[in-house]
Coordinates of N, CA and C in Angstrom, one line a residue:
Chain S
G1 N -7.7 16.5 10.7 CA -8.5 15.4 10.9 C -7.8 14.2 11.5
A2 N -8.5 13.2 11.8 CA -7.8 12.0 12.5 C -7.2 11.2 11.5
G3 N -7.6 11.1 10.2 CA -7.1 10.2 9.2 C -6.7 11.0 8.0
V4 N -6.2 10.2 7.0 CA -5.9 10.7 5.7 C -7.2 11.1 4.9
S5 N -7.3 12.3 4.4 CA -8.5 12.7 3.7 C -8.2 12.9 2.3
Q6 N -9.0 12.4 1.4 CA -8.8 12.6 0.0 C -10.1 13.2 -0.6
S7 N -9.9 14.1 -1.6 CA -11.0 14.6 -2.3 C -10.7 14.9 -3.7
P8 N -11.7 14.8 -4.6 CA -13.0 14.3 -4.3 C -13.0 12.8 -4.1
S9 N -14.1 12.2 -3.6 CA -14.2 10.8 -3.5 C -14.4 10.1 -4.8
N10 N -15.2 10.8 -5.6 CA -15.5 10.3 -7.0 C -15.3 11.5 -8.0
K11 N -14.8 11.2 -9.1 CA -14.6 12.2 -10.2 C -14.9 11.5 -11.5
V12 N -15.8 12.1 -12.2 CA -16.0 11.7 -13.6 C -15.6 12.8 -14.5
T13 N -14.8 12.6 -15.5 CA -14.3 13.6 -16.3 C -14.3 13.2 -17.8
E14 N -14.3 14.1 -18.7 CA -14.3 13.8 -20.1 C -12.8 13.7 -20.5
K15 N -12.6 12.8 -21.4 CA -11.3 12.5 -22.0 C -10.8 13.9 -22.5
G16 N -9.5 14.1 -22.2 CA -8.8 15.3 -22.6 C -8.8 16.4 -21.6
K17 N -9.7 16.3 -20.6 CA -9.7 17.3 -19.5 C -8.6 17.1 -18.5
D18 N -8.3 18.1 -17.7 CA -7.3 18.0 -16.6 C -8.1 17.8 -15.3
V19 N -7.5 17.0 -14.4 CA -8.1 16.8 -13.1 C -7.0 17.0 -12.0
E20 N -7.5 17.4 -10.9 CA -6.7 17.5 -9.7 C -7.2 16.7 -8.6
L21 N -6.4 15.9 -8.0 CA -6.8 15.1 -6.8 C -6.0 15.6 -5.6
R22 N -6.7 15.6 -4.5 CA -6.2 16.2 -3.3 C -6.0 15.2 -2.2
C23 N -4.9 15.3 -1.5 CA -4.7 14.5 -0.3 C -4.2 15.3 0.9
D24 N -4.9 15.1 2.0 CA -4.6 15.8 3.2 C -4.1 14.8 4.2
P25 N -2.8 14.7 4.4 CA -2.3 13.6 5.3 C -2.6 13.8 6.8
I26 N -2.2 12.8 7.5 CA -2.3 13.0 9.0 C -1.3 14.0 9.5
S27 N -1.7 14.9 10.3 CA -0.9 15.9 10.8 C 0.4 15.4 11.4
G28 N 1.5 15.9 10.9 CA 2.8 15.5 11.5 C 3.5 14.4 10.7
H29 N 2.8 13.8 9.7 CA 3.4 12.7 8.9 C 4.2 13.4 7.8
T30 N 5.5 13.0 7.8 CA 6.4 13.6 6.8 C 6.4 12.9 5.5
A31 N 6.1 11.6 5.5 CA 6.1 10.8 4.3 C 4.7 10.7 3.7
L32 N 4.6 10.9 2.4 CA 3.3 10.9 1.7 C 3.5 10.1 0.4
Y33 N 2.5 9.2 0.1 CA 2.6 8.3 -1.1 C 1.3 8.5 -1.9
W34 N 1.5 8.3 -3.2 CA 0.4 8.2 -4.1 C 0.5 6.8 -4.8
Y35 N -0.6 6.1 -4.8 CA -0.7 4.9 -5.5 C -1.9 4.9 -6.5
R36 N -1.9 4.0 -7.5 CA -3.1 3.9 -8.3 C -3.5 2.4 -8.3
Q37 N -4.8 2.2 -8.2 CA -5.3 0.8 -8.2 C -6.4 0.7 -9.2
S38 N -6.1 -0.1 -10.3 CA -7.1 -0.4 -11.3 C -8.0 -1.5 -10.7
L39 N -9.2 -1.7 -11.3 CA -10.2 -2.6 -10.8 C -9.6 -4.0 -10.6
G40 N -9.7 -4.5 -9.4 CA -9.2 -5.9 -9.1 C -7.7 -6.1 -9.2
Q41 N -7.0 -5.0 -9.2 CA -5.5 -5.1 -9.4 C -4.8 -4.7 -8.1
G42 N -3.5 -4.8 -8.1 CA -2.7 -4.4 -6.9 C -2.5 -2.9 -7.0
L43 N -1.6 -2.4 -6.1 CA -1.3 -1.0 -5.9 C -0.1 -0.7 -6.8
E44 N -0.3 0.3 -7.7 CA 0.8 0.7 -8.5 C 1.4 2.0 -7.9
F45 N 2.7 2.0 -7.6 CA 3.3 3.1 -7.0 C 3.4 4.3 -8.0
L46 N 3.1 5.5 -7.6 CA 3.2 6.6 -8.5 C 4.3 7.5 -8.0
I47 N 4.3 8.0 -6.8 CA 5.2 9.0 -6.3 C 5.3 9.0 -4.8
Y48 N 6.4 9.4 -4.3 CA 6.6 9.4 -2.8 C 7.2 10.8 -2.5
F49 N 6.7 11.4 -1.4 CA 7.2 12.7 -0.9 C 7.8 12.4 0.5
Q50 N 8.9 13.1 0.7 CA 9.5 13.2 2.1 C 9.5 14.7 2.3
G51 N 8.6 15.2 3.2 CA 8.4 16.6 3.3 C 7.9 17.1 2.0
N52 N 8.5 18.2 1.5 CA 8.0 18.8 0.2 C 8.7 18.2 -1.0
S53 N 9.8 17.5 -0.7 CA 10.5 17.0 -1.9 C 10.1 15.6 -2.3
A54 N 10.3 15.3 -3.5 CA 9.9 14.0 -4.1 C 11.1 13.2 -4.5
P55 N 11.7 12.4 -3.6 CA 12.9 11.7 -4.0 C 12.7 10.6 -5.0
D56 N 11.4 10.1 -5.1 CA 11.1 9.0 -6.0 C 9.8 9.3 -6.8
K57 N 10.1 9.7 -8.1 CA 9.0 10.0 -9.0 C 8.9 8.8 -10.1
S58 N 9.5 7.7 -9.8 CA 9.7 6.7 -10.8 C 8.4 6.1 -11.3
G59 N 7.4 6.2 -10.5 CA 6.2 5.5 -10.8 C 5.2 6.3 -11.7
L60 N 5.5 7.6 -11.9 CA 4.6 8.4 -12.7 C 4.5 7.8 -14.1
P61 N 3.4 7.5 -14.6 CA 3.3 6.7 -15.9 C 3.6 7.5 -17.1
S62 N 3.5 8.8 -17.1 CA 3.8 9.7 -18.2 C 3.9 11.1 -17.8
D63 N 4.4 12.0 -18.7 CA 4.6 13.4 -18.3 C 3.2 14.1 -18.2
R64 N 2.1 13.4 -18.4 CA 0.8 14.0 -18.1 C 0.5 14.1 -16.6
F65 N 1.3 13.3 -15.9 CA 1.1 13.1 -14.4 C 2.1 14.0 -13.7
S66 N 1.6 14.7 -12.7 CA 2.6 15.5 -11.9 C 2.0 15.6 -10.5
A67 N 2.8 15.9 -9.5 CA 2.3 16.0 -8.1 C 3.2 17.0 -7.4
E68 N 2.6 17.6 -6.5 CA 3.3 18.6 -5.6 C 2.8 18.5 -4.2
R69 N 3.6 18.9 -3.3 CA 3.3 18.9 -1.9 C 3.8 20.3 -1.3
T70 N 2.9 20.9 -0.6 CA 3.3 22.2 -0.1 C 3.2 22.2 1.4
G71 N 4.1 23.0 2.1 CA 4.1 23.1 3.5 C 4.2 21.8 4.2
G72 N 4.8 20.8 3.6 CA 4.9 19.5 4.2 C 3.6 18.8 4.5
S73 N 2.5 19.3 3.9 CA 1.2 18.8 4.3 C 0.5 18.3 3.0
V74 N -0.5 19.1 2.6 CA -1.4 18.8 1.5 C -0.6 18.5 0.2
S75 N -1.1 17.5 -0.5 CA -0.5 17.1 -1.8 C -1.6 17.1 -2.9
T76 N -1.3 17.5 -4.1 CA -2.2 17.4 -5.2 C -1.5 16.6 -6.3
L77 N -2.3 15.7 -6.8 CA -1.9 14.9 -8.0 C -2.7 15.4 -9.2
T78 N -2.0 15.9 -10.2 CA -2.6 16.5 -11.4 C -2.4 15.5 -12.6
I79 N -3.5 15.3 -13.3 CA -3.4 14.5 -14.5 C -3.9 15.4 -15.6
Q80 N -3.1 15.7 -16.6 CA -3.4 16.5 -17.7 C -3.9 15.7 -18.9
R81 N -4.8 16.2 -19.6 CA -5.3 15.6 -20.9 C -5.6 14.1 -20.6
T82 N -6.6 13.9 -19.7 CA -6.9 12.6 -19.2 C -7.3 11.6 -20.3
Q83 N -6.9 10.4 -20.2 CA -7.2 9.3 -21.1 C -8.0 8.3 -20.4
Q84 N -8.7 7.4 -21.1 CA -9.6 6.4 -20.5 C -8.8 5.4 -19.7
E85 N -7.5 5.2 -20.0 CA -6.7 4.3 -19.3 C -6.3 4.8 -17.9
D86 N -6.6 6.1 -17.7 CA -6.3 6.7 -16.4 C -7.3 6.4 -15.4
S87 N -8.4 5.8 -15.8 CA -9.5 5.5 -14.9 C -9.0 4.5 -13.9
A88 N -9.2 4.8 -12.6 CA -8.7 3.9 -11.5 C -9.0 4.6 -10.2
V89 N -8.7 3.9 -9.1 CA -8.8 4.5 -7.8 C -7.4 5.0 -7.4
Y90 N -7.3 6.3 -7.1 CA -6.0 6.9 -6.7 C -6.0 7.0 -5.2
L91 N -5.1 6.3 -4.6 CA -4.9 6.2 -3.1 C -3.8 7.0 -2.7
C92 N -4.0 7.7 -1.6 CA -2.9 8.4 -0.9 C -2.7 7.8 0.5
A93 N -1.4 7.8 0.9 CA -1.1 7.3 2.2 C -0.1 8.2 2.8
S94 N 0.0 8.2 4.2 CA 1.0 9.0 4.9 C 1.5 8.2 6.0
S95 N 2.8 8.5 6.4 CA 3.4 7.8 7.5 C 4.4 8.7 8.2
L96 N 4.6 8.4 9.5 CA 5.7 9.0 10.3 C 6.9 8.2 9.9
V97 N 8.0 8.9 9.9 CA 9.3 8.2 9.5 C 10.2 8.4 10.7
F98 N 10.5 7.3 11.3 CA 11.5 7.3 12.5 C 12.8 6.8 12.1
G99 N 12.9 6.0 11.1 CA 14.2 5.4 10.8 C 14.2 3.9 11.2
A100 N 15.3 3.4 11.3 CA 15.5 1.9 11.5 C 14.8 1.5 12.8
K101 N 14.3 0.3 12.8 CA 13.7 -0.4 13.9 C 12.4 0.2 14.4
M102 N 11.8 1.0 13.6 CA 10.6 1.6 14.0 C 9.5 1.3 13.0
N103 N 8.3 1.1 13.5 CA 7.2 0.8 12.6 C 6.7 2.0 11.9
T104 N 6.9 2.0 10.6 CA 6.5 3.2 9.8 C 5.3 2.9 9.0
E105 N 4.3 2.4 9.7 CA 3.0 2.0 9.1 C 2.4 3.2 8.3
A106 N 2.0 2.9 7.1 CA 1.3 3.9 6.3 C -0.2 3.8 6.5
F107 N -0.8 5.0 6.7 CA -2.2 5.1 6.8 C -2.8 5.6 5.5
F108 N -3.8 4.9 5.0 CA -4.4 5.2 3.7 C -5.7 6.0 3.8
G109 N -5.9 6.9 2.8 CA -7.2 7.5 2.6 C -8.1 6.6 2.0
Q110 N -9.4 7.1 1.8 CA -10.4 6.3 1.1 C -10.3 6.2 -0.4
G111 N -9.4 7.1 -0.9 CA -9.2 7.0 -2.4 C -10.1 7.9 -3.1
T112 N -9.7 8.3 -4.3 CA -10.5 9.0 -5.3 C -10.7 8.1 -6.5
R113 N -12.0 7.8 -6.8 CA -12.3 6.9 -7.9 C -12.5 7.9 -9.2
L114 N -11.5 7.7 -10.1 CA -11.5 8.6 -11.3 C -12.1 7.7 -12.4
T115 N -13.0 8.3 -13.1 CA -13.6 7.7 -14.3 C -13.5 8.7 -15.5
V116 N -12.8 8.3 -16.5 CA -12.6 9.1 -17.7 C -13.5 8.6 -18.8
V117 N -14.4 9.4 -19.2 CA -15.4 8.9 -20.2 C -15.2 9.6 -21.6
Chain V
A1 N 16.7 -2.5 -6.0 CA 15.2 -2.3 -5.9 C 14.6 -3.4 -5.1
Q2 N 13.5 -3.1 -4.5 CA 12.8 -4.1 -3.7 C 11.6 -4.7 -4.5
K3 N 11.3 -5.9 -4.2 CA 10.2 -6.6 -4.9 C 9.5 -7.5 -4.0
I4 N 8.2 -7.5 -4.1 CA 7.4 -8.4 -3.3 C 6.6 -9.4 -4.2
T5 N 6.6 -10.6 -3.9 CA 5.9 -11.6 -4.7 C 4.9 -12.3 -3.8
Q6 N 3.6 -12.3 -4.3 CA 2.6 -13.1 -3.7 C 2.1 -14.0 -4.8
T7 N 2.3 -15.3 -4.6 CA 2.0 -16.3 -5.6 C 0.6 -16.9 -5.6
Q8 N -0.2 -16.5 -4.7 CA -1.5 -17.0 -4.6 C -2.5 -16.0 -5.0
P9 N -3.0 -16.0 -6.2 CA -4.0 -14.9 -6.6 C -5.3 -15.1 -5.8
G10 N -5.7 -16.3 -5.5 CA -6.9 -16.5 -4.8 C -6.9 -17.7 -3.9
M11 N -7.6 -17.7 -2.8 CA -7.7 -18.8 -1.8 C -9.1 -18.9 -1.3
F12 N -9.5 -20.2 -1.1 CA -10.8 -20.4 -0.5 C -10.5 -21.3 0.8
V13 N -11.0 -20.8 1.9 CA -10.8 -21.5 3.2 C -12.1 -21.6 3.9
Q14 N -12.2 -22.8 4.6 CA -13.4 -23.0 5.4 C -13.3 -22.2 6.7
E15 N -14.5 -21.6 7.0 CA -14.6 -20.9 8.3 C -14.0 -21.6 9.4
K16 N -13.3 -20.9 10.3 CA -12.7 -21.4 11.6 C -11.4 -22.1 11.3
E17 N -11.0 -22.4 10.1 CA -9.7 -23.0 9.8 C -8.6 -21.9 9.8
A18 N -7.4 -22.3 10.0 CA -6.3 -21.4 9.9 C -5.9 -21.2 8.4
V19 N -5.3 -20.1 8.1 CA -4.9 -19.9 6.7 C -3.6 -19.2 6.6
T20 N -2.8 -19.6 5.7 CA -1.4 -19.0 5.5 C -1.4 -18.3 4.1
L21 N -1.1 -17.0 4.1 CA -0.9 -16.3 2.9 C 0.6 -16.1 2.6
D22 N 1.0 -16.5 1.5 CA 2.5 -16.5 1.2 C 2.9 -15.1 0.7
C23 N 4.2 -14.8 1.1 CA 4.8 -13.5 0.7 C 6.3 -13.8 0.7
T24 N 6.9 -13.6 -0.4 CA 8.4 -13.6 -0.5 C 8.8 -12.2 -1.0
Y25 N 10.1 -11.8 -0.6 CA 10.5 -10.5 -1.0 C 12.0 -10.6 -1.5
D26 N 12.4 -9.6 -2.2 CA 13.7 -9.5 -2.7 C 14.3 -8.1 -2.4
T27 N 15.4 -8.1 -1.7 CA 16.0 -6.8 -1.4 C 17.5 -7.0 -1.1
S28 N 18.2 -6.0 -1.3 CA 19.7 -6.0 -1.0 C 19.9 -5.2 0.3
D29 N 18.8 -4.6 0.8 CA 19.0 -3.8 2.0 C 19.1 -4.7 3.3
Q30 N 19.8 -4.2 4.3 CA 19.9 -4.9 5.5 C 18.8 -4.5 6.5
S31 N 18.3 -3.3 6.4 CA 17.3 -2.8 7.2 C 16.0 -2.5 6.5
Y32 N 14.9 -3.1 6.8 CA 13.7 -3.0 6.1 C 12.5 -3.4 7.0
G33 N 11.3 -3.0 6.6 CA 10.1 -3.3 7.3 C 9.2 -4.1 6.4
L34 N 8.4 -5.0 6.9 CA 7.5 -5.8 6.2 C 6.1 -5.6 6.8
F35 N 5.1 -5.5 5.9 CA 3.7 -5.1 6.4 C 2.7 -6.0 5.7
W36 N 1.6 -6.2 6.3 CA 0.4 -6.8 5.7 C -0.7 -5.9 5.8
Y37 N -1.4 -5.7 4.7 CA -2.7 -4.9 4.7 C -3.8 -5.7 4.2
K38 N -5.0 -5.4 4.7 CA -6.2 -6.0 4.2 C -7.1 -5.0 3.5
Q39 N -7.6 -5.4 2.4 CA -8.5 -4.5 1.6 C -9.9 -5.2 1.4
P40 N -10.9 -4.9 2.2 CA -12.2 -5.5 2.0 C -12.8 -4.9 0.7
S41 N -14.0 -5.4 0.4 CA -14.7 -4.9 -0.8 C -15.0 -3.4 -0.8
S42 N -15.0 -2.8 0.4 CA -15.3 -1.4 0.5 C -14.1 -0.6 0.0
G43 N -13.0 -1.2 -0.2 CA -11.8 -0.5 -0.8 C -10.8 0.1 0.2
E44 N -11.1 0.2 1.5 CA -10.2 0.8 2.4 C -9.0 -0.1 2.6
M45 N -7.8 0.4 2.9 CA -6.6 -0.3 3.2 C -6.5 -0.3 4.7
I46 N -6.5 -1.5 5.3 CA -6.4 -1.7 6.7 C -5.1 -2.3 7.1
F47 N -4.3 -1.7 7.9 CA -3.0 -2.2 8.4 C -3.3 -3.4 9.3
L48 N -2.6 -4.5 9.1 CA -2.8 -5.6 10.0 C -1.6 -5.9 10.9
I49 N -0.4 -5.9 10.4 CA 0.8 -6.4 11.1 C 2.1 -5.9 10.5
Y50 N 3.1 -5.7 11.4 CA 4.4 -5.2 10.9 C 5.5 -6.1 11.5
Q51 N 6.6 -6.3 10.7 CA 7.8 -7.0 11.2 C 9.0 -6.2 10.7
G52 N 9.9 -5.9 11.6 CA 11.1 -5.2 11.2 C 12.2 -6.3 11.0
S53 N 13.1 -6.0 10.1 CA 14.1 -7.0 9.7 C 15.0 -7.4 10.8
Y54 N 15.1 -6.5 11.8 CA 16.0 -6.9 13.0 C 15.2 -7.5 14.1
D55 N 13.9 -7.6 13.9 CA 13.1 -8.2 15.0 C 13.3 -9.7 15.0
E56 N 13.7 -10.3 16.2 CA 14.0 -11.7 16.2 C 12.8 -12.6 16.4
Q57 N 11.8 -12.0 17.0 CA 10.6 -12.7 17.2 C 9.5 -12.4 16.1
N58 N 8.7 -13.4 15.8 CA 7.6 -13.2 14.8 C 6.6 -12.2 15.5
A59 N 6.1 -11.3 14.6 CA 5.1 -10.4 15.1 C 3.8 -11.1 15.2
T60 N 3.0 -10.7 16.2 CA 1.6 -11.2 16.4 C 0.7 -10.0 16.8
E61 N -0.5 -10.1 16.2 CA -1.5 -9.1 16.5 C -2.9 -9.8 16.5
G62 N -3.3 -10.2 17.7 CA -4.6 -10.9 17.8 C -4.5 -12.2 17.0
R63 N -5.4 -12.4 16.1 CA -5.5 -13.6 15.3 C -4.5 -13.6 14.1
Y64 N -3.7 -12.5 14.0 CA -2.7 -12.4 12.9 C -1.3 -12.7 13.5
S65 N -0.6 -13.5 12.7 CA 0.8 -13.6 13.0 C 1.6 -13.6 11.7
L66 N 2.9 -13.2 11.8 CA 3.7 -13.1 10.7 C 4.8 -14.1 10.8
N67 N 4.9 -15.0 9.9 CA 5.9 -16.1 10.0 C 7.1 -15.6 9.2
F68 N 8.1 -15.0 9.9 CA 9.2 -14.3 9.3 C 10.4 -15.2 9.2
Q69 N 10.8 -15.6 8.0 CA 12.0 -16.4 7.8 C 13.0 -15.6 7.0
K70 N 13.9 -14.9 7.7 CA 14.8 -13.9 7.0 C 15.7 -14.6 6.0
A71 N 16.2 -15.7 6.3 CA 17.2 -16.4 5.4 C 16.5 -16.8 4.1
R72 N 15.2 -17.1 4.1 CA 14.4 -17.5 3.0 C 13.7 -16.3 2.4
K73 N 13.8 -15.1 3.0 CA 13.2 -13.9 2.5 C 11.7 -14.2 2.4
S74 N 11.1 -14.7 3.4 CA 9.6 -14.9 3.3 C 9.0 -14.3 4.6
A75 N 7.7 -13.8 4.4 CA 7.0 -13.1 5.4 C 5.5 -13.5 5.3
N76 N 5.2 -14.7 5.6 CA 3.9 -15.2 5.4 C 3.0 -14.8 6.5
L77 N 1.7 -14.4 6.2 CA 0.7 -14.1 7.1 C -0.1 -15.3 7.5
V78 N -0.3 -15.5 8.8 CA -1.1 -16.6 9.3 C -2.3 -16.0 10.0
I79 N -3.5 -16.4 9.6 CA -4.7 -16.0 10.2 C -5.3 -17.2 10.9
S80 N -5.4 -17.2 12.2 CA -5.9 -18.3 13.0 C -7.5 -18.2 13.0
A81 N -8.1 -19.3 13.1 CA -9.6 -19.3 13.3 C -10.3 -18.3 12.4
S82 N -10.2 -18.6 11.1 CA -10.7 -17.6 10.1 C -12.2 -17.3 10.3
Q83 N -12.6 -16.1 10.0 CA -14.0 -15.7 10.1 C -14.5 -15.2 8.8
L84 N -15.8 -15.1 8.6 CA -16.4 -14.7 7.3 C -15.9 -13.3 7.0
G85 N -15.7 -12.4 8.0 CA -15.3 -11.1 7.8 C -13.8 -11.0 7.3
D86 N -13.1 -12.1 7.3 CA -11.7 -12.1 6.8 C -11.7 -12.1 5.3
S87 N -12.8 -12.3 4.7 CA -12.8 -12.3 3.2 C -12.4 -11.0 2.7
A88 N -11.4 -10.9 1.9 CA -10.8 -9.6 1.4 C -9.6 -9.9 0.6
M89 N -9.1 -8.8 0.0 CA -7.8 -8.9 -0.6 C -6.7 -8.6 0.4
Y90 N -5.6 -9.3 0.4 CA -4.5 -9.1 1.3 C -3.2 -8.8 0.6
F91 N -2.6 -7.7 1.0 CA -1.4 -7.2 0.3 C -0.2 -7.3 1.3
C92 N 0.9 -7.8 0.8 CA 2.1 -7.8 1.5 C 2.9 -6.6 1.0
A93 N 3.7 -5.9 1.9 CA 4.4 -4.8 1.4 C 5.7 -4.6 2.2
M94 N 6.6 -3.9 1.7 CA 7.9 -3.6 2.4 C 8.4 -2.3 2.1
N95 N 9.2 -1.7 3.0 CA 9.9 -0.5 2.8 C 11.3 -0.6 3.3
R96 N 12.1 0.4 3.1 CA 13.5 0.3 3.5 C 13.7 1.4 4.6
F97 N 14.6 1.2 5.5 CA 15.0 2.2 6.5 C 16.1 3.0 6.0
D98 N 15.7 3.9 5.1 CA 16.7 4.8 4.5 C 16.1 6.1 4.4
F99 N 16.4 7.0 5.3 CA 15.7 8.3 5.4 C 15.7 9.0 4.0
G100 N 14.5 9.4 3.6 CA 14.4 10.0 2.3 C 14.1 9.1 1.2
N101 N 14.1 7.8 1.5 CA 13.9 6.8 0.4 C 13.1 5.6 1.0
E102 N 12.0 5.9 1.7 CA 11.2 4.9 2.3 C 10.1 4.4 1.5
K103 N 10.2 4.4 0.2 CA 9.0 4.0 -0.6 C 8.5 2.6 -0.2
L104 N 7.2 2.5 -0.1 CA 6.5 1.3 0.3 C 6.1 0.6 -0.9
T105 N 6.6 -0.6 -1.1 CA 6.4 -1.5 -2.3 C 5.4 -2.6 -1.9
F106 N 4.4 -2.8 -2.8 CA 3.4 -3.8 -2.6 C 3.5 -4.9 -3.5
G107 N 3.0 -6.1 -3.0 CA 2.8 -7.2 -3.9 C 1.5 -7.1 -4.7
T108 N 1.1 -8.1 -5.5 CA -0.1 -8.1 -6.3 C -1.3 -8.5 -5.5
G109 N -1.1 -9.1 -4.4 CA -2.3 -9.4 -3.5 C -2.8 -10.8 -3.7
T110 N -3.5 -11.2 -2.6 CA -4.2 -12.5 -2.6 C -5.6 -12.3 -2.2
R111 N -6.5 -12.8 -3.0 CA -8.0 -12.6 -2.6 C -8.4 -13.9 -1.8
L112 N -8.7 -13.6 -0.6 CA -9.1 -14.7 0.4 C -10.6 -14.7 0.5
T113 N -11.2 -15.9 0.3 CA -12.6 -16.0 0.5 C -12.8 -17.1 1.6
I114 N -13.6 -16.7 2.6 CA -13.9 -17.7 3.7 C -15.3 -18.3 3.4
I115 N -15.3 -19.6 3.4 CA -16.5 -20.3 3.1 C -17.3 -20.7 4.4
P116 N -18.6 -20.4 4.5 CA -19.3 -20.8 5.8 C -19.3 -22.3 5.9

């Protein structure tokens, strides 16, 4: 597709259940980011992929959170045993990476609104 | 580590006036990029403007310009002739030019409200 695609757009789940959020980046984009945004707040960095590897997992809030990326393309963010504090909008972004002196603008998906009840 | 600071949680500006949104950053890197994004109430993140650390001239994109003062580590966004549609959250962000480590770091944002 032309842009970053995230699914589902909305997810309501019961506390304790596992959820999987999917991100389909722009074709050819090597960098992929996951962020979390709580209502009215800024963007909290979760994890960054360069290709299939994740050089920076520092933002994952607990071991209940994990992410993978396969084929340098689609990424899934998995939250196990969801808690109410996990409720937020989860945003995915992708970018081309050229290196120095190049605009590495990140394009964002529409996000997945996760509600844990 | 990189850090972005946006000190204005909210701003109210009269329509057609110019507005400056503040952004300061902290980094030990020599090569980095600075970005501004707009997030309207619909939630999408819209890229506005980019400035590279080696760019000598301030970036401009239509009504948006970035006032880049490298020595002061500031990257303020200037919106000329504000419009009602400019009401949104605005985020300043930066990354580093280090292949394999280009994490994009965001500030906490400024909520801009344009008053008719």
